[in-house]
Amino acid sequence: MYDKNLDNNNEINHRPWHALTAVTAIAELESNGTSGLSDAEAHIRLEQYGPNELIVASQISPFTLFLSQFKNSLIIILLVATLLSGILGHAVEAIAIGVIILFAVFLGFVQELRAGRALEALRRLAAPIALVFRDGLEREVPAKELVPGDIIVLATGDRFPSDARLIEAVNLKAEEAALTGESVPVEKHSELLCDEAATLGDRRNMVFVGTSAIYGRGRAIVTSTGMQTEFGRIAKMLQNVEQEETPLEKNLDRMAKMLTKAAFVIIAGIILIGFFRGQPLLEMLVFGIALAVAVVPEALPAVVTISLAIGVQRMVKRNALVRHLPAVETLGCTSIICSDKTGTLTKDEMTVRKIFIDGGTVLEVNGSGYEPIGEFLFQGNPYPPTDNLRFLLQAAVLSSDARLAKIDGAWNLKGDPTEGALVVAAEKAGLHKEFLDEQFRRIAEIPFSSESKRMTTLHQTPDGAVAYGKGAAEIILASCARYQAGKEIKLLTPEVRAVILAASETFAAEALRVIGVAYVPATTIEFAQQDMIFLGLFGMIDPPRPEAKHAIGLCQQAGIKLMMITGDHPLTAKAIAQELNLLPPDGQVITGNDISMMSDNELEQNIEHIAVCARVSPEHKLRVVEALQRRGHIVAMTGDGVNDAPAIKKANIGIAMGITGTDVSKEAAAMTLTDDNFASIVAAVEEGRIIFGNIKKYLMYLLSSNIGEIGLMVITSIFGLPLPLSAVQILYVNLATDGLPALALAVDPPEDNVMRRAPRKLTGGIFSRSVVVLMVTGGVWSALVNVSLFVWALQSGRDLVASMTMVFVSLVFIQFFKAYSFRSDHYSILYRPFANLWLNRAIMWELLILVLVIYVPFLQAPFKTVALSYIDWAIVVGVAITVVPILEITKRLLQKQETNNESAKN
């Protein structure tokens, strides 16, 4: 009797079932390979192991999630700003900031609410029912009632309900791409014994929950259920993976804390200075609060959100959908992209690349994918299809069932990808399968099987019945006694056989899948596979996307490393990587087994030299991402299968495939590619860099302006001068001048060299040395010239209000000039000076408002302004424009120092 004291974590659940014979597996699970378990025993095991379903970890309530959004430092400081604005009686500003807060909170709440859906998508992949033997009878039961030891029945089209060891397999093929990343269907064999260390893709005697049978039938004994299955392990990884904050979120949080401290210091300092100077405490308190509000960039969430949203819209046009807005910016500092091979770097469309005919001629075939455009080449020159080549292609097509169709302008294949490649190759020679099928009617066939490794069909032709066969090269060749050479049929001598086998081995060494084709006149199908006439070989592969090579070149130019991570065979992965220039001379190709043998420390030490990972499992992918992150990389991880989901979620930016991707991978990802194309990732990286650059421009402009305002007020207070700006003027500058121009900088056109710069370091953040120097230089110069202007105006005989008006206008104009200068931290202000149309419009609007504030009588009182003369305007503009050469000189000095540093490194 089965040991009822076993728990779900014991060794039974973790036995290497693929390394045991079917008989041993049945014995260890104390089952019967014919009659299965009894109902009573199944009930006991169900109590012991629990239902065969994935368990969802406890979820945070939506209300708790909503409240958690207010823990963000920037949100807290904005709440304080809202309160202070209300106290000062500025209801419009308070309402505007409040709307910004709610928008930011709602955006974060929706994102986190959706983040937990990956596991739900994983659960939907489980089969609802299973065909099982109980008490010797075949019956349907809910899949969640399966237990270890159950004998299940498998048939074409079934989704496997659990992990199971095959005990019978008849021509069984499984589609496992979602779990293992294997790009082609996997042949299954019950009698096979696998190495104990075999990866999932090599366990050909096992079937796994969530994958499906696309051909054949079989029986299997359930070895694992629920959370003990391979999908269950992925579910655990998804639950345990913690998503890190994006670099942007970290930067903004640090900045918010810094500004909060600065605001309190300023309030305290202004109040103390005023108190010791004998000014009214309430007046100084109101003024200190107004100045503190000026420190707080309350428009920051709006500007950031607008920048990201516009970037998202641009990315949609470039075939990338973003679910998490801050992830757009994360792309901009991506230092390594871990890319799946099949469908991302390649077309996921098998294509004939080489043909061997006439006993020794090797042709190349260009074109890629299912689009029937291309030509045949011999030694680099065009090779018009000869009768022999056309006959070879005809034989291959007639012994295939795949069909090619154009749907909505795109070529699609129905059937086996290998057969599809043959059909497309024939189309390139002008041979259409539909026409051939009508002209040479199929009258009998011997279908492909995993045992025979070939398919033979019998057709009625004008010259009588002819059999055509295709299959594994060595199998087809073994059935042939002669071969076609031009118009002659010659004896297949040992020397010719050796030449053909050598060609097959050469194709295989180039990672090409090799198919042999032969024919023979025959009257019945029974004798159709004997004494055949060898026609030729096809070498095919899933080719790289034409645009992928260029995209990879852009990445390398931008300082972004590439790593291919695939479930495919190492030879195939290496061939594609070399063709794409992805594998450098010192680059390594390692397998999942190699990763398993490394400790975390060893993997981290070697990870920088690894270019290709093949035959990897979900755990391997996750370990690779973690190792890269420990090395300080910002990792973008692409994938389409369930097996990719944990690594996608763990990566700094997870990218799912929109066409071939599973719901699980899409829900775990921050971004989805609508065209499954690697080039779209590179386009998204470019957009990310543009967005970050614009956020940097806005912050540089805003904080430099704030430094100028605060410096002006602090200097005049220290030296006992009258306050040069009123509280209302400060708030106006903060709300109006810092508003629209900042929003305009958020949509600034990109600089030319955006994809020729190295990725920025995560620790570097927004405030690089050049940004800080320019920001402080602009702010300090603004404070100094405005203090000087204020002192001069008072000494020139102007009253306090006129002097305050001149300083107020000068401060606004300096910020206008800064807006144009800060469009780049290294290019001159003369670099496409008016390319930003939104900034031009914003400045014109602000100029209009400023004139109204200066000259309209009913606005002069609240804003404490007076009309200025032409001479006053000339002086003010002359003083303000001095900031331009100061910033230009600073940029030139920074560039010179940067060049010297680079030279010193080299």
Tab-separated table of C-alpha atoms in Angstrom, residues 270 277 279 283-284 286-292 294 705-717 721-735 737-738 779 782-783 785-787 789-791 794 799-815 850 853-854 861-866 868 876:
chain	number	residue	atom	x	y	z
A	270	ILE	CA	14.167	82.556	6.471
A	277	ARG	CA	16.050	91.498	11.821
A	279	GLN	CA	10.405	91.680	10.843
A	283	GLU	CA	4.986	87.849	7.408
A	284	MET	CA	8.239	85.884	7.480
A	286	VAL	CA	4.162	83.219	4.974
A	287	PHE	CA	7.207	84.248	2.928
A	288	GLY	CA	9.205	81.212	4.112
A	289	ILE	CA	6.359	78.879	3.188
A	290	ALA	CA	6.044	80.484	-0.257
A	291	LEU	CA	9.762	80.025	-0.838
A	292	ALA	CA	9.604	76.422	0.373
A	294	ALA	CA	9.002	77.145	-4.789
A	705	SER	CA	15.716	78.102	-11.635
A	706	ASN	CA	14.886	77.226	-8.020
A	707	ILE	CA	18.544	77.661	-7.000
A	708	GLY	CA	18.457	81.113	-8.583
A	709	GLU	CA	15.281	82.080	-6.707
A	710	ILE	CA	16.428	80.755	-3.357
A	711	GLY	CA	19.930	82.203	-3.737
A	712	LEU	CA	18.473	85.606	-4.497
A	713	MET	CA	16.267	85.556	-1.389
A	714	VAL	CA	18.913	84.163	0.951
A	715	ILE	CA	21.647	86.628	-0.137
A	716	THR	CA	19.396	89.674	0.230
A	717	SER	CA	18.183	88.439	3.627
A	721	LEU	CA	18.320	94.180	2.083
A	722	PRO	CA	14.581	94.438	1.478
A	723	LEU	CA	13.017	91.250	0.048
A	724	PRO	CA	13.389	91.530	-3.769
A	725	LEU	CA	10.322	89.402	-4.564
A	726	SER	CA	6.896	89.142	-3.011
A	727	ALA	CA	5.365	85.778	-2.044
A	728	VAL	CA	2.924	86.082	-4.963
A	729	GLN	CA	5.758	86.787	-7.412
A	730	ILE	CA	7.648	83.711	-6.186
A	731	LEU	CA	4.560	81.541	-6.589
A	732	TYR	CA	3.928	82.974	-10.054
A	733	VAL	CA	7.472	82.163	-11.161
A	734	ASN	CA	7.124	78.714	-9.650
A	735	LEU	CA	3.767	77.914	-11.244
A	737	THR	CA	7.500	80.120	-15.646
A	738	ASP	CA	8.459	76.678	-14.334
A	779	GLY	CA	21.392	79.082	-10.556
A	782	SER	CA	21.026	84.037	-11.755
A	783	ALA	CA	21.170	84.814	-8.041
A	785	VAL	CA	23.139	89.094	-11.313
A	786	ASN	CA	19.676	89.611	-9.837
A	787	VAL	CA	21.068	90.682	-6.473
A	789	LEU	CA	20.404	94.373	-10.399
A	790	PHE	CA	18.302	94.863	-7.257
A	791	VAL	CA	21.049	96.804	-5.451
A	794	LEU	CA	17.618	100.829	-5.416
A	799	ASP	CA	11.480	102.875	-5.449
A	800	LEU	CA	11.186	99.375	-3.957
A	801	VAL	CA	8.245	98.279	-6.140
A	802	ALA	CA	9.992	99.333	-9.383
A	803	SER	CA	13.203	97.596	-8.271
A	804	MET	CA	11.222	94.432	-7.383
A	805	THR	CA	9.530	94.550	-10.796
A	806	MET	CA	12.856	94.717	-12.630
A	807	VAL	CA	14.217	91.755	-10.638
A	808	PHE	CA	10.980	89.830	-11.203
A	809	VAL	CA	11.169	90.332	-14.993
A	810	SER	CA	14.904	89.595	-15.052
A	811	LEU	CA	14.355	86.332	-13.178
A	812	VAL	CA	11.662	85.268	-15.666
A	813	PHE	CA	13.835	86.130	-18.680
A	814	ILE	CA	16.838	84.291	-17.267
A	815	GLN	CA	14.649	81.208	-16.980
A	850	LEU	CA	4.251	88.687	-18.183
A	853	VAL	CA	1.090	91.345	-15.223
A	854	ILE	CA	3.392	94.344	-15.716
A	861	ALA	CA	-1.573	95.462	-7.135
A	862	PRO	CA	-1.627	91.735	-6.260
A	863	PHE	CA	1.627	91.112	-8.119
A	864	LYS	CA	3.316	94.299	-6.761
A	865	THR	CA	4.482	95.451	-10.204
A	866	VAL	CA	4.732	98.756	-12.060
A	868	LEU	CA	8.639	99.502	-17.016
A	876	VAL	CA	16.630	93.792	-17.672
